[in-house]
Coordinates of C-alpha atoms in Angstrom, one line a residue:
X8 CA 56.4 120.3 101.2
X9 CA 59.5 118.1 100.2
X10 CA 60.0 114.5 101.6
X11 CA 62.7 114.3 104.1
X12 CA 62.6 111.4 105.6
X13 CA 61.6 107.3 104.5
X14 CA 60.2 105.1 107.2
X15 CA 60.0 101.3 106.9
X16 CA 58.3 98.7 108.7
X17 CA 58.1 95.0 108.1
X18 CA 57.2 91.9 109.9
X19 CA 58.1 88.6 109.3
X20 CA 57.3 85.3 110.8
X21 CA 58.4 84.8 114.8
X22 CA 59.0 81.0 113.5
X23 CA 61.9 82.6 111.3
X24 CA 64.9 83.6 112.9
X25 CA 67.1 83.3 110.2
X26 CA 65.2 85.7 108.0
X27 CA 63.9 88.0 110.6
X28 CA 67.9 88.5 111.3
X29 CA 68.2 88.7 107.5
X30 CA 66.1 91.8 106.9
X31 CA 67.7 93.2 110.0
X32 CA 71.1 93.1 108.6
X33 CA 70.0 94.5 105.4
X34 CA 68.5 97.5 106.8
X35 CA 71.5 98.3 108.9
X36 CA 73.4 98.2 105.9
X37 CA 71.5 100.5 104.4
X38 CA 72.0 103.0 107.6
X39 CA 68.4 103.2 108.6
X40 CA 68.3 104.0 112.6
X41 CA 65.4 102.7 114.6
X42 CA 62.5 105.5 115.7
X43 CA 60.3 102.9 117.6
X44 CA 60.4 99.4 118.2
X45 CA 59.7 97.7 114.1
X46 CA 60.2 101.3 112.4
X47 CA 63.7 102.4 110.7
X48 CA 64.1 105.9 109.5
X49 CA 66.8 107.1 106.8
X50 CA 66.8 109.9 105.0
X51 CA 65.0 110.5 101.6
X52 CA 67.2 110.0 98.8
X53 CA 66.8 107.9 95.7
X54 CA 69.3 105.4 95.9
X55 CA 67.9 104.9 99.7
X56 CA 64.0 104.6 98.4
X57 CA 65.2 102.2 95.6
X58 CA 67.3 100.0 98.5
X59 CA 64.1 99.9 100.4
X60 CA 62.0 98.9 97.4
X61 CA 64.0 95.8 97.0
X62 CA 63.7 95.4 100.4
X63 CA 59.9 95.6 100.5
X64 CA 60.2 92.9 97.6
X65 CA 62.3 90.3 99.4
X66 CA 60.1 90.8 102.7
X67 CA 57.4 89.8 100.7
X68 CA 59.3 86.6 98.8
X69 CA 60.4 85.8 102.8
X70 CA 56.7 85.4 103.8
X71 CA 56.5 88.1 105.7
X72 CA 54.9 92.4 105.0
X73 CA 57.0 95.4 104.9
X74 CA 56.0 99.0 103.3
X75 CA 58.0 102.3 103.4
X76 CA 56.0 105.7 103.6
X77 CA 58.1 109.0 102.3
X78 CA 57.1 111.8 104.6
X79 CA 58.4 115.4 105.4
X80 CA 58.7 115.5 108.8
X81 CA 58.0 113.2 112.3
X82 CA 55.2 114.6 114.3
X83 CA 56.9 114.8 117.7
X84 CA 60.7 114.7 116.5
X85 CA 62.8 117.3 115.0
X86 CA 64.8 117.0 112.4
X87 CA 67.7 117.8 114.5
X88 CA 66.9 114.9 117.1
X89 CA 66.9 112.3 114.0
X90 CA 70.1 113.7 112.6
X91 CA 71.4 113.3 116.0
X92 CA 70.1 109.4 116.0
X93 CA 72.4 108.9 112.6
X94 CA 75.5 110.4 114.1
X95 CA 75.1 108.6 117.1
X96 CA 75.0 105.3 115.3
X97 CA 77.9 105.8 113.1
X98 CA 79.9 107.9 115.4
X99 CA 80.6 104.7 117.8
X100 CA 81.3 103.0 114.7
X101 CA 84.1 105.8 114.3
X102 CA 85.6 105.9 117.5
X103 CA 85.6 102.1 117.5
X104 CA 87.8 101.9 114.6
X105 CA 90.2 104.5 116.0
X106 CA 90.7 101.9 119.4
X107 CA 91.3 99.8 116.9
X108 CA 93.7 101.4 114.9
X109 CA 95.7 102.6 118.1
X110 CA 95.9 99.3 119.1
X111 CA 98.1 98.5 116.5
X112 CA 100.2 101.1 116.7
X113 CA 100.8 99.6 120.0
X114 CA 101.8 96.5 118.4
X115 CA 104.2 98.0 116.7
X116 CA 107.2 97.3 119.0
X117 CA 110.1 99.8 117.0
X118 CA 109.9 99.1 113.7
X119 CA 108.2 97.0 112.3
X120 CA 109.8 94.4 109.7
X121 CA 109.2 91.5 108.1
X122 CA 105.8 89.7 108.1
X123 CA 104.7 91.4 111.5
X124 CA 105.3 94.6 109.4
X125 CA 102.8 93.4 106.0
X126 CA 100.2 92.0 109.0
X127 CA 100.6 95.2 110.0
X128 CA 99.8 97.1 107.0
X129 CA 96.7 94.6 106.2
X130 CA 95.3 95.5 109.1
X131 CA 95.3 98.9 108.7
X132 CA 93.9 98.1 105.2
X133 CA 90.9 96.6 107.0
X134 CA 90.6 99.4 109.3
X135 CA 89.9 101.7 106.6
X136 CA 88.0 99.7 104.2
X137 CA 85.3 99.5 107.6
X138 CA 85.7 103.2 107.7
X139 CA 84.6 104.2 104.2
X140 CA 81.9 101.4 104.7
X141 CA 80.5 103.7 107.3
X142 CA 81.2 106.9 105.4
X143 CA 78.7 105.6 103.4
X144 CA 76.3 105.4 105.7
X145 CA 77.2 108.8 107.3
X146 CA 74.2 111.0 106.1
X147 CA 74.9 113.7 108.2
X148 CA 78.3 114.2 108.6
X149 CA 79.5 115.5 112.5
X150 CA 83.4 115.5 111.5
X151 CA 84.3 112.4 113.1
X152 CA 85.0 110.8 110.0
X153 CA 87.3 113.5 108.9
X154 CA 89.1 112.6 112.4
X155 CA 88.9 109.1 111.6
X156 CA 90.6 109.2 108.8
X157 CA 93.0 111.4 109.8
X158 CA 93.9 109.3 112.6
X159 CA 94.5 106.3 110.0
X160 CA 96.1 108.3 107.9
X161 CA 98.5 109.5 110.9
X162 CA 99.2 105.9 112.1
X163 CA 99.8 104.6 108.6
X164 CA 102.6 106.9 108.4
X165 CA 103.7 106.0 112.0
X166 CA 104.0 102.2 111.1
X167 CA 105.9 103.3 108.2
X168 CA 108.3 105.4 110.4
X169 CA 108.3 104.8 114.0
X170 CA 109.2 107.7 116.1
X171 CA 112.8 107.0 116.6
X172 CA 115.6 109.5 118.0
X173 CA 117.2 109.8 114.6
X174 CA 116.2 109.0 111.4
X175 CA 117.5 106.6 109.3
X176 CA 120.1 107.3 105.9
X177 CA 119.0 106.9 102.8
X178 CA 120.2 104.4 100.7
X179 CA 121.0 107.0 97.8
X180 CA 122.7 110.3 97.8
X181 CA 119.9 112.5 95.9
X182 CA 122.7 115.0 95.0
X183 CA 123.8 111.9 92.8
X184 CA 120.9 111.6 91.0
X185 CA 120.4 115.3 89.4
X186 CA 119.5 116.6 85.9
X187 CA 119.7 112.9 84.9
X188 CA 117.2 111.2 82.0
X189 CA 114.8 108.5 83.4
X190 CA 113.5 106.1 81.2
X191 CA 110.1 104.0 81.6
X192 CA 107.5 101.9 79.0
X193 CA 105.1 104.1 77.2
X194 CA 101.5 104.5 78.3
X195 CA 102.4 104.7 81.8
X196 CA 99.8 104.0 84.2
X197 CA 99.4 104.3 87.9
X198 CA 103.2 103.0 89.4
X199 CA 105.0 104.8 86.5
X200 CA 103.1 107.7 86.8
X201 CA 103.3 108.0 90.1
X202 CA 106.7 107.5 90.5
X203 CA 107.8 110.1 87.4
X204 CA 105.9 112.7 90.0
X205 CA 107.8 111.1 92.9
X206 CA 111.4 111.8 90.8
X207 CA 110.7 114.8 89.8
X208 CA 109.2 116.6 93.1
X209 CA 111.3 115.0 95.6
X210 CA 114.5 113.6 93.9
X211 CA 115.3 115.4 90.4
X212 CA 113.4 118.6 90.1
X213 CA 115.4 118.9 86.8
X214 CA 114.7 115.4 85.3
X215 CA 113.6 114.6 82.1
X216 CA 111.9 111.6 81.0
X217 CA 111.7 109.2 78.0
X218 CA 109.0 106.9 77.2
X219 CA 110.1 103.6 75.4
X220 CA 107.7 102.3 72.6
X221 CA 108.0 98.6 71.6
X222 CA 111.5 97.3 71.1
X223 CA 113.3 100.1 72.6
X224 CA 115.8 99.9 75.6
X225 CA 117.1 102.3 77.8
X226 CA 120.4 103.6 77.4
X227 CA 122.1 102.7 80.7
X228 CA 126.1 103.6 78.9
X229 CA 124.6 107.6 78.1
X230 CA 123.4 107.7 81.9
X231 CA 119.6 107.2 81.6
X232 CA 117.9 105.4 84.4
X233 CA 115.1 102.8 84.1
X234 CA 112.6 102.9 86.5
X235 CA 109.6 100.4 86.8
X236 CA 111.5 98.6 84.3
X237 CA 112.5 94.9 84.5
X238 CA 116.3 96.3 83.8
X239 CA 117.6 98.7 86.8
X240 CA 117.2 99.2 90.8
X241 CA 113.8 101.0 90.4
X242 CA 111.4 98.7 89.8
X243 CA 109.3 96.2 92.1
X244 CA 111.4 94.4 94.6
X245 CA 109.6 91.9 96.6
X246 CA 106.0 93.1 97.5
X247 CA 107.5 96.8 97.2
X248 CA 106.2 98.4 94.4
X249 CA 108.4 100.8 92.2
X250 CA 106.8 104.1 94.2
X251 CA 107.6 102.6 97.5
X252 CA 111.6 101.3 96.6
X253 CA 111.9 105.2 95.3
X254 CA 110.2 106.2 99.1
X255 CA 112.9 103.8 100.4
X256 CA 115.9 104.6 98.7
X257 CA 115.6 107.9 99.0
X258 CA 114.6 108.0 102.1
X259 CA 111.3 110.3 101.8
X260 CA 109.6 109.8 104.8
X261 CA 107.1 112.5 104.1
X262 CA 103.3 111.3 105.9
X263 CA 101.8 112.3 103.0
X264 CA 103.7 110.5 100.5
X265 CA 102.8 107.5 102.9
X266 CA 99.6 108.2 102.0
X267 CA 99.6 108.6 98.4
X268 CA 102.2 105.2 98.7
X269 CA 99.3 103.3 99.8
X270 CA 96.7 104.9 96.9
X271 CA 99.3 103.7 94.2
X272 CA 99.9 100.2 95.8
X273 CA 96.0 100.1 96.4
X274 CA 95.6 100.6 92.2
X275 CA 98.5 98.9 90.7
X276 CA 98.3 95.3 92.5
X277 CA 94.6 96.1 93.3
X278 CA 94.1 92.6 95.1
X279 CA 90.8 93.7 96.4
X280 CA 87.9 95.9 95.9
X281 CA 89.5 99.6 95.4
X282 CA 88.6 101.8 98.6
X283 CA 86.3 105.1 97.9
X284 CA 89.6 107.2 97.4
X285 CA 91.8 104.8 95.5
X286 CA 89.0 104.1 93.0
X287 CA 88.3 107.6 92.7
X288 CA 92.0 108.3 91.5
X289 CA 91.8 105.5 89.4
X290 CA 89.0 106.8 87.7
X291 CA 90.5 110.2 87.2
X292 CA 93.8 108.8 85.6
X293 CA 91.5 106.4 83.3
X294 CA 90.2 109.5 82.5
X295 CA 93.5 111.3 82.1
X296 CA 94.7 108.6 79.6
X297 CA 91.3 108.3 77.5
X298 CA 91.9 112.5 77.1
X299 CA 95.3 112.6 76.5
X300 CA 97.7 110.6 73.4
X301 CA 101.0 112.2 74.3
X302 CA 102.6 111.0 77.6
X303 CA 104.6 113.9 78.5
X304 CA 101.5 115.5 78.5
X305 CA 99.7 113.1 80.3
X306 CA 102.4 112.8 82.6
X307 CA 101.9 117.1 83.1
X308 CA 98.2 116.6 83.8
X309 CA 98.7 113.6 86.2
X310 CA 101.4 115.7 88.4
X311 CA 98.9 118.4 89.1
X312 CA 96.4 115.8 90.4
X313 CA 99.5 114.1 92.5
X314 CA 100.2 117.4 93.8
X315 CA 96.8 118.6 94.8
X316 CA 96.7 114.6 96.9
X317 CA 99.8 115.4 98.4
X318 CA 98.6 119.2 99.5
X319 CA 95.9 117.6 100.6
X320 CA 97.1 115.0 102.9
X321 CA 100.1 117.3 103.9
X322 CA 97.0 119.9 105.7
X323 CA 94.8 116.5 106.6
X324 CA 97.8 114.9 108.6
X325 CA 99.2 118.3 110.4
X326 CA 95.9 118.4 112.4
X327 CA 95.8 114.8 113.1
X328 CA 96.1 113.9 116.8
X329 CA 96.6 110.2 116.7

């Protein structure tokens, strides 16, 4: 019969607080749940067994005597019952971040500007770099973490855009901006590529675009329009990157562009560690660039990943009850 489960006992020295709270810590990061007073349980998997190895080793170097036993099932405990003990645990982990994350939203008195607005929006960073902590750790999924990010996903969009009775102009009348050239540096990455989907799905559905190459310029006299260029409006302006002046401008207050706004940001200043599903796009577009030489072709392949994101999040968000 197959291993299902890994249980892991230690002891340590009562003398030692500090590394009795130590070992503690590490096996709650792990996700173990406790079965009986000194005995965790997780799940058998091999990046779990190696975790616990290491574990057995620093018990050990600690003073103290641990051992792990892989077993298929729990005389007096079915499997259902443990699974329930893992979704407990994380499930209030869950629901705790959602109070959180409401609570902000409550904060947000209209909308919010300024440096109450970037506090704001760090927050809500936080918020969801706790919840794909604990995704991690959720071995047996009950859907709250589907909710939970839903929620966050919801709110993020909410802080963006207040509900308000009416909705505020855009800055630039799209029917302006039509059938028009728009230029950008070659080898675009994350910002650039982003924002050439963003121009032509939402703004310019007939636009065409021009990559420069070293020591060429844009040429503003024929009409063509820089963007995440040093020269003209759409490029960084503050701590707005180009994808979120273009979400601005033209006023696309779409939730799901929200989203995908904070996935580009998340890459392209990438002042932290990437969370789960910004490194994941990042990966896909390194990989998107290693395949592909040409960038109107690259740029082709990248807009059917940003579309299937945006489909995505567009479903995600319209059964989120924040």
């Amino acid at each position: 019969m197959k291993n299902k489960w890994i249980l892991f006992s230690s002891s340590l020295p009562a003398t030692d607080a500090r590394a009795r709270m130590r070992i503690w810590r590490r096996i709650s990061a792990i996700g173990a749940v406790q079965l009986k007073t000194g005995l965790q349980i997780l799940p058998h998997r091999e990046e779990l067994m190696e975790n616990i190895t290491w574990l057995i080793g620093e018990v050990n170097a600690l003073g103290g005597e641990a051992l792990a036993l892989q077993c298929a099932q729990v005389e007096g405990m079915a499997d259902e019952q443990i699974e329930q003990l893992f979704q407990t645990q994380v499930d209030q982990e869950f629901a705790q971040i959602q109070i959180e994350a409401k609570d902000l939203l409550a904060t947000a008195d209209g909308a919010a500007e300024g440096e109450h607005a970037r506090e704001l929006a760090r927050a809500l960073r936080k918020l969801r770099k706790r919840c794909e902590a604990v995704r991690q750790r959720d071995f047996f999924p009950s859907g709250t973490a589907a909710r939970t990010l839903n929620v966050l996903d919801s709110i993020a969009a909410r802080l963006r855009r207040p509900d308000q009775p009416s909705v505020p102009p855009a800055r630039l009348d799209r029917s302006e901006y039509q059938g028009r050239t728009w230029v950008t540096r070659a080898r675009p990455y994350i910002d650039r590529l982003g924002s050439a989907w963003l121009i032509q799905r939402f703004i310019d559905p007939q636009a065409r675009f021009r990559f420069l190459g070293a020591g060429e310029t844009a040429d503003i006299d024929q009409g063509e329009l820089p963007f995440d260029m040093a020269l003209g409006a759409f490029t960084h302006q503050g701590e707005l990157i180009t994808f979120e002046v273009l979400l601005r401008d033209f006023a696309l207050l779409d939730p799901a562009l929200a989203r995908i706004s904070e996935l580009v940001r998340w890459i392209d200043v990438q002042e932290e560690a990437l969370p789960e599903e910004a490194a994941l796009l990042k990966t896909l577009l390194d990989g998107l660039i290693a395949l592909t030489a040409d960038d109107h072709q690259l740029l082709e392949r990248a807009r059917l990943l940003f579309d299937a994101l945006h489909a995505g999040y567009a479903k995600n968000l319209s059964s989120a009850t924040p």
